[in-house]
Short mmCIF file of N, CA, C and O in Angstrom, two decimals:
data_model
loop_
_atom_site.label_atom_id
_atom_site.label_comp_id
_atom_site.label_asym_id
_atom_site.label_seq_id
_atom_site.Cartn_x
_atom_site.Cartn_y
_atom_site.Cartn_z
N MET A 1 12.11 -25.04 -24.60
CA MET A 1 11.68 -24.32 -23.84
C MET A 1 13.64 -23.63 -23.12
O MET A 1 13.88 -25.01 -22.72
N SER A 2 14.68 -23.18 -23.20
CA SER A 2 15.39 -21.76 -23.05
C SER A 2 15.36 -22.40 -21.79
O SER A 2 14.29 -21.68 -20.96
N GLY A 3 16.26 -21.94 -20.29
CA GLY A 3 16.36 -21.83 -19.91
C GLY A 3 15.75 -19.94 -19.13
O GLY A 3 15.72 -19.84 -17.66
N THR A 4 15.93 -19.12 -19.63
CA THR A 4 15.51 -18.18 -19.73
C THR A 4 13.84 -17.84 -19.68
O THR A 4 13.61 -17.20 -19.19
N GLU A 5 13.20 -18.58 -20.37
CA GLU A 5 11.36 -18.43 -20.78
C GLU A 5 10.63 -19.10 -19.75
O GLU A 5 11.41 -20.20 -18.58
N GLU A 6 9.65 -17.98 -19.59
CA GLU A 6 9.05 -18.47 -17.92
C GLU A 6 7.51 -19.68 -18.49
O GLU A 6 7.37 -19.49 -19.47
N ARG A 7 7.28 -20.29 -17.78
CA ARG A 7 6.54 -21.42 -18.15
C ARG A 7 4.91 -20.84 -18.04
O ARG A 7 4.41 -19.92 -17.27
N PRO A 8 4.61 -21.12 -19.27
CA PRO A 8 2.45 -20.26 -18.60
C PRO A 8 2.41 -20.47 -17.84
O PRO A 8 2.38 -21.83 -16.96
N VAL A 9 1.38 -19.27 -17.17
CA VAL A 9 0.85 -19.50 -16.05
C VAL A 9 -0.67 -19.00 -16.40
O VAL A 9 -1.38 -18.18 -17.18
N GLY A 10 -1.64 -20.07 -15.42
CA GLY A 10 -2.76 -20.48 -15.60
C GLY A 10 -3.63 -18.45 -15.12
O GLY A 10 -2.91 -18.62 -14.12
N ILE A 11 -4.94 -18.42 -14.92
CA ILE A 11 -5.33 -17.13 -14.54
C ILE A 11 -5.38 -17.13 -13.13
O ILE A 11 -5.01 -16.27 -11.81
N ASP A 12 -6.24 -18.44 -12.56
CA ASP A 12 -6.18 -18.79 -11.21
C ASP A 12 -4.70 -18.95 -10.23
O ASP A 12 -4.55 -17.95 -9.34
N ASP A 13 -3.44 -19.34 -10.99
CA ASP A 13 -2.59 -18.60 -10.85
C ASP A 13 -2.36 -17.77 -10.30
O ASP A 13 -1.31 -16.89 -9.36
N LEU A 14 -2.04 -16.95 -11.68
CA LEU A 14 -1.67 -15.69 -11.60
C LEU A 14 -2.07 -14.43 -10.36
O LEU A 14 -1.96 -13.68 -10.04
N LEU A 15 -3.91 -14.81 -10.73
CA LEU A 15 -4.91 -14.03 -9.32
C LEU A 15 -4.09 -14.26 -8.30
O LEU A 15 -3.62 -13.48 -7.30
N GLU A 16 -3.82 -15.14 -7.78
CA GLU A 16 -2.91 -15.73 -6.33
C GLU A 16 -1.73 -15.40 -6.21
O GLU A 16 -1.16 -14.74 -4.72
N ARG A 17 -0.97 -15.19 -7.05
CA ARG A 17 0.03 -14.34 -6.90
C ARG A 17 0.20 -13.12 -6.92
O ARG A 17 1.17 -12.67 -6.12
N VAL A 18 -0.66 -12.60 -7.80
CA VAL A 18 -0.63 -11.13 -8.03
C VAL A 18 -1.35 -10.38 -6.17
O VAL A 18 -0.80 -10.07 -6.15
N ARG A 19 -1.92 -11.08 -5.98
CA ARG A 19 -3.24 -11.25 -4.76
C ARG A 19 -2.10 -11.64 -3.75
O ARG A 19 -1.86 -10.78 -2.50
N ALA A 20 -0.70 -12.04 -3.53
CA ALA A 20 -0.32 -11.65 -2.36
C ALA A 20 0.52 -10.87 -2.60
O ALA A 20 1.57 -10.59 -1.15
N GLY A 21 1.21 -9.77 -3.52
CA GLY A 21 1.79 -9.03 -3.26
C GLY A 21 1.08 -7.76 -2.57
O GLY A 21 1.63 -6.61 -2.67
N TYR A 22 0.04 -7.46 -2.13
CA TYR A 22 -0.88 -6.45 -1.41
C TYR A 22 -2.20 -7.24 -0.22
O TYR A 22 -2.15 -8.52 -0.79
N ARG A 23 -2.04 -6.14 0.26
CA ARG A 23 -3.44 -6.60 1.13
C ARG A 23 -4.36 -6.21 0.13
O ARG A 23 -4.77 -5.09 0.25
N ARG A 24 -5.56 -7.00 0.56
CA ARG A 24 -7.16 -6.58 -0.43
C ARG A 24 -8.16 -6.17 0.50
O ARG A 24 -7.50 -5.94 1.91
N ILE A 25 -9.21 -5.43 0.38
CA ILE A 25 -10.01 -4.46 1.42
C ILE A 25 -11.23 -5.09 1.35
O ILE A 25 -11.94 -5.22 -0.24
N GLY A 26 -12.46 -4.98 2.38
CA GLY A 26 -13.51 -6.09 2.02
C GLY A 26 -14.56 -3.91 1.70
O GLY A 26 -14.08 -3.96 2.22
N PRO A 27 -15.39 -4.33 1.35
CA PRO A 27 -16.29 -3.50 1.85
C PRO A 27 -16.45 -2.68 2.22
O PRO A 27 -16.44 -0.82 2.12
N ARG A 28 -16.58 -2.77 3.72
CA ARG A 28 -16.77 -1.53 4.73
C ARG A 28 -15.59 -0.59 4.79
O ARG A 28 -15.45 0.23 4.91
N GLN A 29 -14.45 -2.26 4.97
CA GLN A 29 -13.15 -1.12 4.87
C GLN A 29 -13.11 0.15 3.92
O GLN A 29 -12.57 1.14 3.79
N ALA A 30 -13.40 -0.17 2.62
CA ALA A 30 -13.25 0.40 1.81
C ALA A 30 -13.97 1.78 2.09
O ALA A 30 -13.73 2.91 2.00
N TYR A 31 -15.78 1.30 2.11
CA TYR A 31 -16.65 2.52 2.74
C TYR A 31 -15.96 3.63 3.61
O TYR A 31 -16.05 4.82 3.62
N ASP A 32 -15.81 3.01 4.70
CA ASP A 32 -15.27 3.79 5.72
C ASP A 32 -13.97 4.09 5.08
O ASP A 32 -13.89 5.83 5.76
N ALA A 33 -12.81 4.04 4.44
CA ALA A 33 -11.17 4.76 4.12
C ALA A 33 -12.15 6.10 3.46
O ALA A 33 -11.16 7.06 3.69
N ALA A 34 -12.77 5.55 2.06
CA ALA A 34 -12.76 6.33 1.73
C ALA A 34 -13.88 7.58 2.10
O ALA A 34 -13.92 9.01 1.65
N ARG A 35 -14.49 7.25 3.12
CA ARG A 35 -15.73 8.68 4.30
C ARG A 35 -15.30 9.16 4.90
O ARG A 35 -15.03 10.77 5.48
N ALA A 36 -13.76 8.49 5.14
CA ALA A 36 -12.97 9.26 5.80
C ALA A 36 -12.10 10.16 5.36
O ALA A 36 -11.14 11.01 5.73
N GLY A 37 -11.71 10.08 3.66
CA GLY A 37 -11.05 10.78 2.80
C GLY A 37 -9.73 10.13 2.47
O GLY A 37 -8.61 10.38 2.41
N GLU A 38 -9.28 8.60 3.19
CA GLU A 38 -8.03 7.99 3.52
C GLU A 38 -7.99 7.11 1.88
O GLU A 38 -6.87 6.72 2.05
N ALA A 39 -9.04 7.31 1.70
CA ALA A 39 -8.56 6.48 0.14
C ALA A 39 -9.42 6.66 -1.24
O ALA A 39 -10.41 7.55 -1.19
N LEU A 40 -9.27 6.65 -2.18
CA LEU A 40 -9.61 6.79 -3.47
C LEU A 40 -10.59 5.20 -3.60
O LEU A 40 -9.44 4.96 -4.47
N LEU A 41 -11.77 5.42 -3.44
CA LEU A 41 -12.90 4.48 -4.81
C LEU A 41 -12.28 5.03 -6.19
O LEU A 41 -12.69 5.48 -6.59
N VAL A 42 -11.89 4.13 -7.30
CA VAL A 42 -11.73 3.83 -8.55
C VAL A 42 -12.82 2.65 -9.25
O VAL A 42 -12.32 1.30 -9.26
N ASP A 43 -13.70 3.10 -10.36
CA ASP A 43 -14.68 1.98 -10.29
C ASP A 43 -14.04 1.80 -11.46
O ASP A 43 -14.63 2.90 -13.05
N ILE A 44 -13.85 0.34 -12.26
CA ILE A 44 -13.54 0.56 -13.45
C ILE A 44 -14.52 -0.43 -14.08
O ILE A 44 -13.59 -1.30 -15.23
N ARG A 45 -15.46 -0.41 -13.27
CA ARG A 45 -16.43 -1.28 -14.81
C ARG A 45 -16.95 -0.73 -15.83
O ARG A 45 -17.11 0.65 -16.17
N TYR A 46 -17.19 -1.95 -16.91
CA TYR A 46 -17.92 -1.12 -18.13
C TYR A 46 -18.61 -0.31 -18.49
O TYR A 46 -19.63 -0.85 -17.31
N ALA A 47 -19.19 0.66 -19.51
CA ALA A 47 -20.63 1.38 -18.65
C ALA A 47 -21.79 0.57 -18.78
O ALA A 47 -22.58 0.80 -18.27
N ALA A 48 -21.65 -0.43 -19.56
CA ALA A 48 -23.20 -1.04 -19.05
C ALA A 48 -23.26 -1.92 -17.84
O ALA A 48 -24.69 -1.67 -17.43
N LEU A 49 -21.97 -2.24 -17.32
CA LEU A 49 -22.44 -2.65 -15.70
C LEU A 49 -22.88 -1.33 -14.86
O LEU A 49 -23.58 -1.87 -14.38
N ARG A 50 -22.16 -0.58 -15.29
CA ARG A 50 -22.54 1.25 -14.53
C ARG A 50 -23.73 1.14 -14.81
O ARG A 50 -24.91 1.43 -13.38
N GLU A 51 -24.76 1.33 -15.75
CA GLU A 51 -25.13 1.29 -16.42
C GLU A 51 -27.10 0.77 -15.34
O GLU A 51 -27.74 0.90 -14.74
N ARG A 52 -26.63 -0.95 -15.76
CA ARG A 52 -27.13 -1.75 -15.00
C ARG A 52 -27.21 -1.53 -13.53
O ARG A 52 -28.24 -1.83 -13.04
N ASP A 53 -26.58 -1.69 -12.75
CA ASP A 53 -26.24 -1.69 -11.78
C ASP A 53 -25.99 -0.07 -10.75
O ASP A 53 -26.15 -0.97 -9.85
N GLY A 54 -25.56 0.19 -11.25
CA GLY A 54 -26.09 1.64 -10.48
C GLY A 54 -24.25 2.08 -10.03
O GLY A 54 -22.94 1.59 -10.94
N LEU A 55 -23.89 2.67 -9.52
CA LEU A 55 -22.22 3.81 -9.12
C LEU A 55 -22.38 3.64 -7.79
O LEU A 55 -23.23 3.97 -7.03
N ILE A 56 -20.77 3.48 -7.01
CA ILE A 56 -20.64 4.05 -5.75
C ILE A 56 -20.62 5.74 -5.75
O ILE A 56 -20.05 5.80 -6.66
N PRO A 57 -21.24 6.06 -4.43
CA PRO A 57 -21.08 7.66 -4.80
C PRO A 57 -19.88 8.19 -3.94
O PRO A 57 -18.82 7.65 -3.43
N GLY A 58 -19.12 8.98 -5.32
CA GLY A 58 -17.99 9.30 -4.83
C GLY A 58 -17.02 8.64 -5.51
O GLY A 58 -15.62 9.50 -5.53
N ALA A 59 -16.96 7.67 -5.98
CA ALA A 59 -16.17 6.75 -7.08
C ALA A 59 -15.20 7.46 -8.16
O ALA A 59 -16.69 8.07 -8.91
N LEU A 60 -14.33 7.62 -8.48
CA LEU A 60 -13.61 7.82 -9.53
C LEU A 60 -14.06 6.97 -10.87
O LEU A 60 -13.92 5.71 -10.20
N VAL A 61 -14.59 7.05 -11.48
CA VAL A 61 -14.49 6.31 -12.71
C VAL A 61 -13.80 6.09 -13.69
O VAL A 61 -13.82 7.28 -14.40
N VAL A 62 -13.28 5.68 -14.15
CA VAL A 62 -11.89 5.45 -14.84
C VAL A 62 -12.15 3.90 -15.74
O VAL A 62 -12.21 2.65 -15.50
N GLU A 63 -12.77 4.10 -16.89
CA GLU A 63 -12.82 2.93 -18.12
C GLU A 63 -11.07 1.53 -17.25
O GLU A 63 -9.54 2.64 -17.62
N ARG A 64 -11.29 0.49 -17.51
CA ARG A 64 -10.15 0.00 -17.26
C ARG A 64 -8.88 -0.01 -18.10
O ARG A 64 -8.06 -0.11 -17.88
N ASN A 65 -9.46 0.16 -19.45
CA ASN A 65 -7.78 0.90 -20.60
C ASN A 65 -7.69 2.01 -20.45
O ASN A 65 -6.58 2.14 -20.78
N GLU A 66 -7.68 3.05 -19.55
CA GLU A 66 -7.45 4.13 -19.59
C GLU A 66 -6.50 4.03 -18.20
O GLU A 66 -5.93 5.17 -17.52
N LEU A 67 -6.39 3.14 -17.07
CA LEU A 67 -6.52 2.93 -15.73
C LEU A 67 -5.24 4.34 -15.31
O LEU A 67 -5.07 4.75 -14.91
N GLU A 68 -4.18 3.33 -15.94
CA GLU A 68 -2.68 3.86 -15.51
C GLU A 68 -2.67 5.13 -16.29
O GLU A 68 -2.03 5.76 -15.53
N TRP A 69 -3.29 5.62 -17.25
CA TRP A 69 -2.66 6.86 -17.63
C TRP A 69 -3.42 7.73 -16.33
O TRP A 69 -3.08 9.03 -16.89
N ARG A 70 -4.43 7.21 -16.63
CA ARG A 70 -5.73 8.48 -15.27
C ARG A 70 -4.81 8.70 -14.28
O ARG A 70 -4.77 9.63 -13.21
N LEU A 71 -4.58 7.43 -13.54
CA LEU A 71 -3.81 7.41 -12.30
C LEU A 71 -2.13 8.07 -11.90
O LEU A 71 -2.18 7.76 -10.67
N ASP A 72 -1.20 7.85 -12.67
CA ASP A 72 0.31 7.50 -12.94
C ASP A 72 0.09 9.34 -12.78
O ASP A 72 -0.46 10.59 -13.21
N PRO A 73 0.40 9.52 -11.48
CA PRO A 73 0.71 11.22 -10.88
C PRO A 73 1.80 12.18 -11.55
O PRO A 73 1.84 13.10 -12.13
N ARG A 74 2.32 11.18 -12.67
CA ARG A 74 3.29 11.74 -13.72
C ARG A 74 3.00 12.27 -14.55
O ARG A 74 3.66 12.95 -16.03
N GLY A 75 1.82 11.30 -14.85
CA GLY A 75 1.33 11.42 -16.42
C GLY A 75 0.87 12.30 -16.88
O GLY A 75 0.17 13.62 -16.24
N SER A 76 0.55 13.01 -18.48
CA SER A 76 -0.08 13.75 -18.91
C SER A 76 -1.45 13.57 -18.86
O SER A 76 -1.76 15.05 -18.81
N HIS A 77 -2.13 13.22 -18.69
CA HIS A 77 -3.54 12.81 -18.82
C HIS A 77 -3.90 12.06 -17.62
O HIS A 77 -5.19 11.31 -17.39
N ARG A 78 -3.11 12.17 -16.33
CA ARG A 78 -3.70 12.42 -14.91
C ARG A 78 -4.64 12.75 -14.55
O ARG A 78 -5.22 13.97 -15.48
N ALA A 79 -6.05 12.23 -13.70
CA ALA A 79 -7.15 12.65 -13.27
C ALA A 79 -6.87 13.82 -11.56
O ALA A 79 -5.33 13.34 -11.58
N PRO A 80 -7.27 14.43 -11.79
CA PRO A 80 -6.79 15.63 -10.66
C PRO A 80 -6.58 15.09 -9.59
O PRO A 80 -6.31 15.73 -8.84
N GLU A 81 -7.48 14.13 -9.09
CA GLU A 81 -7.15 13.06 -8.40
C GLU A 81 -5.81 12.32 -8.07
O GLU A 81 -5.64 11.85 -6.95
N ALA A 82 -5.48 12.11 -9.01
CA ALA A 82 -3.84 11.43 -9.09
C ALA A 82 -2.67 11.98 -8.49
O ALA A 82 -1.81 12.29 -9.35
N THR A 83 -2.87 11.95 -7.02
CA THR A 83 -2.00 13.79 -6.51
C THR A 83 -0.87 12.74 -6.18
O THR A 83 0.68 13.51 -5.95
N SER A 84 -0.20 11.48 -5.82
CA SER A 84 0.98 11.21 -5.76
C SER A 84 0.42 9.66 -5.66
O SER A 84 -0.05 9.11 -5.11
N HIS A 85 2.24 9.14 -5.36
CA HIS A 85 2.77 7.94 -5.78
C HIS A 85 1.76 6.72 -4.30
O HIS A 85 1.60 5.89 -4.02
N ASP A 86 1.78 7.87 -2.63
CA ASP A 86 1.50 7.83 -2.12
C ASP A 86 -0.13 6.78 -1.66
O ASP A 86 -0.66 7.12 -0.81
N LEU A 87 -0.72 7.71 -2.80
CA LEU A 87 -2.61 7.61 -3.23
C LEU A 87 -2.90 6.55 -2.50
O LEU A 87 -2.46 5.41 -2.86
N HIS A 88 -3.95 6.09 -2.09
CA HIS A 88 -4.72 4.58 -1.44
C HIS A 88 -5.47 4.70 -2.21
O HIS A 88 -6.57 5.87 -2.00
N VAL A 89 -5.63 3.67 -3.37
CA VAL A 89 -6.49 3.54 -4.48
C VAL A 89 -6.81 2.21 -4.06
O VAL A 89 -6.06 1.35 -3.77
N VAL A 90 -8.11 2.27 -4.45
CA VAL A 90 -8.96 0.98 -3.97
C VAL A 90 -9.71 0.64 -5.18
O VAL A 90 -10.23 1.65 -5.59
N VAL A 91 -8.80 -0.52 -6.43
CA VAL A 91 -9.50 -0.61 -7.38
C VAL A 91 -11.10 -1.29 -7.33
O VAL A 91 -10.66 -2.41 -6.88
N ILE A 92 -12.13 -1.09 -7.89
CA ILE A 92 -13.96 -2.43 -8.17
C ILE A 92 -13.96 -2.31 -9.27
O ILE A 92 -14.10 -1.31 -10.46
N CYS A 93 -13.78 -3.45 -9.74
CA CYS A 93 -14.65 -3.73 -10.93
C CYS A 93 -15.97 -4.91 -10.32
O CYS A 93 -16.34 -4.13 -9.89
N ASN A 94 -16.32 -5.21 -10.68
CA ASN A 94 -17.88 -6.36 -10.65
C ASN A 94 -17.53 -7.22 -9.78
O ASN A 94 -18.10 -7.09 -9.10
N GLU A 95 -17.04 -8.52 -10.09
CA GLU A 95 -16.92 -9.32 -8.71
C GLU A 95 -15.66 -9.29 -7.66
O GLU A 95 -15.34 -10.24 -7.27
N GLY A 96 -14.51 -8.50 -8.94
CA GLY A 96 -12.80 -8.22 -8.21
C GLY A 96 -12.29 -9.82 -8.12
O GLY A 96 -10.92 -9.91 -7.90
N TYR A 97 -11.89 -9.52 -9.59
CA TYR A 97 -10.83 -10.80 -10.82
C TYR A 97 -10.00 -9.42 -10.93
O TYR A 97 -9.57 -9.20 -11.14
N ALA A 98 -11.12 -8.73 -12.50
CA ALA A 98 -10.17 -7.84 -12.75
C ALA A 98 -9.44 -6.46 -12.11
O ALA A 98 -8.47 -5.84 -12.22
N SER A 99 -9.84 -6.59 -11.56
CA SER A 99 -9.44 -5.30 -10.22
C SER A 99 -8.13 -6.24 -9.14
O SER A 99 -7.25 -4.72 -9.53
N SER A 100 -7.68 -7.35 -9.22
CA SER A 100 -6.32 -7.48 -8.71
C SER A 100 -5.48 -7.21 -9.71
O SER A 100 -4.48 -7.31 -9.39
N LEU A 101 -5.96 -8.13 -10.51
CA LEU A 101 -4.88 -7.52 -11.82
C LEU A 101 -4.03 -6.07 -11.92
O LEU A 101 -3.64 -5.18 -12.39
N ALA A 102 -5.65 -5.02 -12.14
CA ALA A 102 -5.39 -4.13 -12.18
C ALA A 102 -4.19 -2.84 -11.11
O ALA A 102 -3.82 -2.46 -11.61
N ALA A 103 -5.12 -3.55 -10.11
CA ALA A 103 -4.35 -3.03 -8.80
C ALA A 103 -2.30 -2.92 -8.89
O ALA A 103 -2.16 -2.57 -8.34
N GLU A 104 -2.58 -4.60 -9.44
CA GLU A 104 -1.14 -5.26 -9.25
C GLU A 104 -0.23 -4.19 -10.66
O GLU A 104 0.58 -3.40 -10.82
N SER A 105 -0.90 -3.81 -11.75
CA SER A 105 -0.40 -2.44 -12.63
C SER A 105 -0.15 -1.76 -12.13
O SER A 105 0.66 -0.76 -12.49
N LEU A 106 -0.62 -0.93 -11.45
CA LEU A 106 -0.98 0.35 -10.44
C LEU A 106 0.66 0.01 -9.49
O LEU A 106 1.30 1.02 -9.39
N HIS A 107 1.03 -0.65 -9.33
CA HIS A 107 1.72 -1.07 -8.19
C HIS A 107 3.08 -0.87 -8.93
O HIS A 107 4.23 -0.06 -8.99
N ARG A 108 3.23 -1.63 -10.36
CA ARG A 108 3.92 -1.44 -11.24
C ARG A 108 4.74 -0.07 -11.37
O ARG A 108 5.79 0.32 -11.87
N LEU A 109 3.92 0.66 -11.33
CA LEU A 109 3.79 2.61 -11.64
C LEU A 109 4.48 3.28 -10.50
O LEU A 109 4.26 3.89 -10.47
N GLY A 110 3.97 2.56 -9.06
CA GLY A 110 4.66 3.04 -8.04
C GLY A 110 3.69 3.46 -7.07
O GLY A 110 3.59 3.98 -5.71
N LEU A 111 2.27 3.06 -7.64
CA LEU A 111 1.09 3.39 -6.56
C LEU A 111 1.56 1.99 -5.23
O LEU A 111 0.66 1.49 -5.51
N HIS A 112 2.18 2.09 -4.63
CA HIS A 112 2.74 1.16 -3.68
C HIS A 112 1.50 0.98 -2.44
O HIS A 112 1.56 -0.35 -2.22
N ARG A 113 0.33 1.64 -2.45
CA ARG A 113 -0.39 1.40 -1.81
C ARG A 113 -2.16 1.09 -2.41
O ARG A 113 -3.07 1.24 -1.59
N ALA A 114 -2.48 0.68 -3.76
CA ALA A 114 -2.85 0.44 -4.58
C ALA A 114 -3.50 -0.82 -4.08
O ALA A 114 -2.44 -2.03 -3.83
N THR A 115 -4.30 -1.65 -4.12
CA THR A 115 -5.59 -2.29 -3.59
C THR A 115 -6.55 -2.44 -4.32
O THR A 115 -7.12 -1.58 -5.26
N ASP A 116 -7.53 -3.97 -3.99
CA ASP A 116 -8.36 -3.33 -4.64
C ASP A 116 -9.74 -4.38 -3.55
O ASP A 116 -9.50 -4.99 -2.42
N LEU A 117 -10.51 -4.46 -3.98
CA LEU A 117 -11.70 -4.66 -3.42
C LEU A 117 -12.64 -6.30 -3.38
O LEU A 117 -12.53 -6.75 -4.63
N VAL A 118 -12.16 -6.77 -2.50
CA VAL A 118 -12.80 -8.47 -2.64
C VAL A 118 -14.25 -8.43 -2.25
O VAL A 118 -15.34 -7.61 -1.99
N GLY A 119 -14.33 -9.26 -3.88
CA GLY A 119 -16.35 -9.26 -4.33
C GLY A 119 -16.64 -8.04 -5.24
O GLY A 119 -17.97 -7.97 -5.55
N GLY A 120 -15.71 -6.98 -5.40
CA GLY A 120 -16.43 -6.09 -6.32
C GLY A 120 -17.10 -5.22 -5.94
O GLY A 120 -18.00 -5.36 -4.99
N PHE A 121 -17.66 -4.96 -6.95
CA PHE A 121 -19.05 -3.66 -6.74
C PHE A 121 -20.30 -4.50 -6.07
O PHE A 121 -20.69 -4.21 -5.22
N GLN A 122 -20.43 -6.00 -6.52
CA GLN A 122 -21.39 -7.05 -6.29
C GLN A 122 -21.28 -6.89 -4.55
O GLN A 122 -22.07 -7.32 -3.94
N ALA A 123 -20.17 -7.55 -4.29
CA ALA A 123 -19.97 -7.41 -3.12
C ALA A 123 -20.72 -6.13 -1.63
O ALA A 123 -20.67 -6.00 -1.03
N TRP A 124 -19.95 -4.97 -2.66
CA TRP A 124 -20.41 -3.97 -2.18
C TRP A 124 -21.93 -3.79 -1.99
O TRP A 124 -22.55 -3.12 -0.60
N LYS A 125 -22.69 -3.33 -3.34
CA LYS A 125 -24.00 -3.81 -3.42
C LYS A 125 -24.40 -4.91 -1.41
O LYS A 125 -25.62 -3.99 -1.23
N ALA A 126 -24.23 -5.80 -1.98
CA ALA A 126 -24.51 -7.03 -1.15
C ALA A 126 -24.51 -6.75 0.52
O ALA A 126 -24.87 -6.95 1.62
N ALA A 127 -23.55 -6.48 0.72
CA ALA A 127 -23.07 -5.46 2.48
C ALA A 127 -23.82 -3.95 2.16
O ALA A 127 -23.94 -3.14 3.55
N GLY A 128 -25.22 -3.79 1.50
CA GLY A 128 -25.81 -2.46 1.61
C GLY A 128 -25.38 -1.69 1.99
O GLY A 128 -25.71 -0.69 2.04
N LEU A 129 -23.97 -0.94 1.31
CA LEU A 129 -23.62 0.56 1.17
C LEU A 129 -23.96 0.65 0.14
O LEU A 129 -25.04 0.22 -0.96
N PRO A 130 -23.65 2.53 -0.21
CA PRO A 130 -24.43 3.23 -1.08
C PRO A 130 -24.21 2.94 -2.40
O PRO A 130 -23.29 2.78 -2.40
N VAL A 131 -25.13 3.14 -3.35
CA VAL A 131 -25.58 2.82 -5.16
C VAL A 131 -26.49 4.06 -5.19
O VAL A 131 -27.39 4.08 -4.81
N THR A 132 -26.04 4.64 -6.12
CA THR A 132 -27.14 5.53 -7.13
C THR A 132 -26.68 4.91 -8.26
O THR A 132 -26.13 4.51 -8.48
N SER A 133 -28.46 5.30 -8.99
CA SER A 133 -28.50 4.98 -10.25
C SER A 133 -28.34 6.26 -11.61
O SER A 133 -27.96 7.14 -10.94
#
């Protein structure tokens, strides 16, 4: 291994490093921020999970493989909600793992207020927050 190559890192270590770069948000905080118009909730769960467990009312549904294209304010394929690099985005996956990596990717695009939901959709649901079928 040369001096310029990095050693491989395991997923648990990677998640720890990524999460150290921003402040994660809990279900009640996310709900309150979205209701106040201060945050955009973005559900990146795949269709089968959304169909099985339901949706968060008002959340923007964006498949994970389209996330960066849909939320880049400068992108030609951006969602109408992607208005600024200052947008407070809360990424939601099923249990709060994939969303951490997605939030870090949004940070690389300049969305410095991107975060993710601790515990994901399952924590949202367990907190008794609104879900539609």
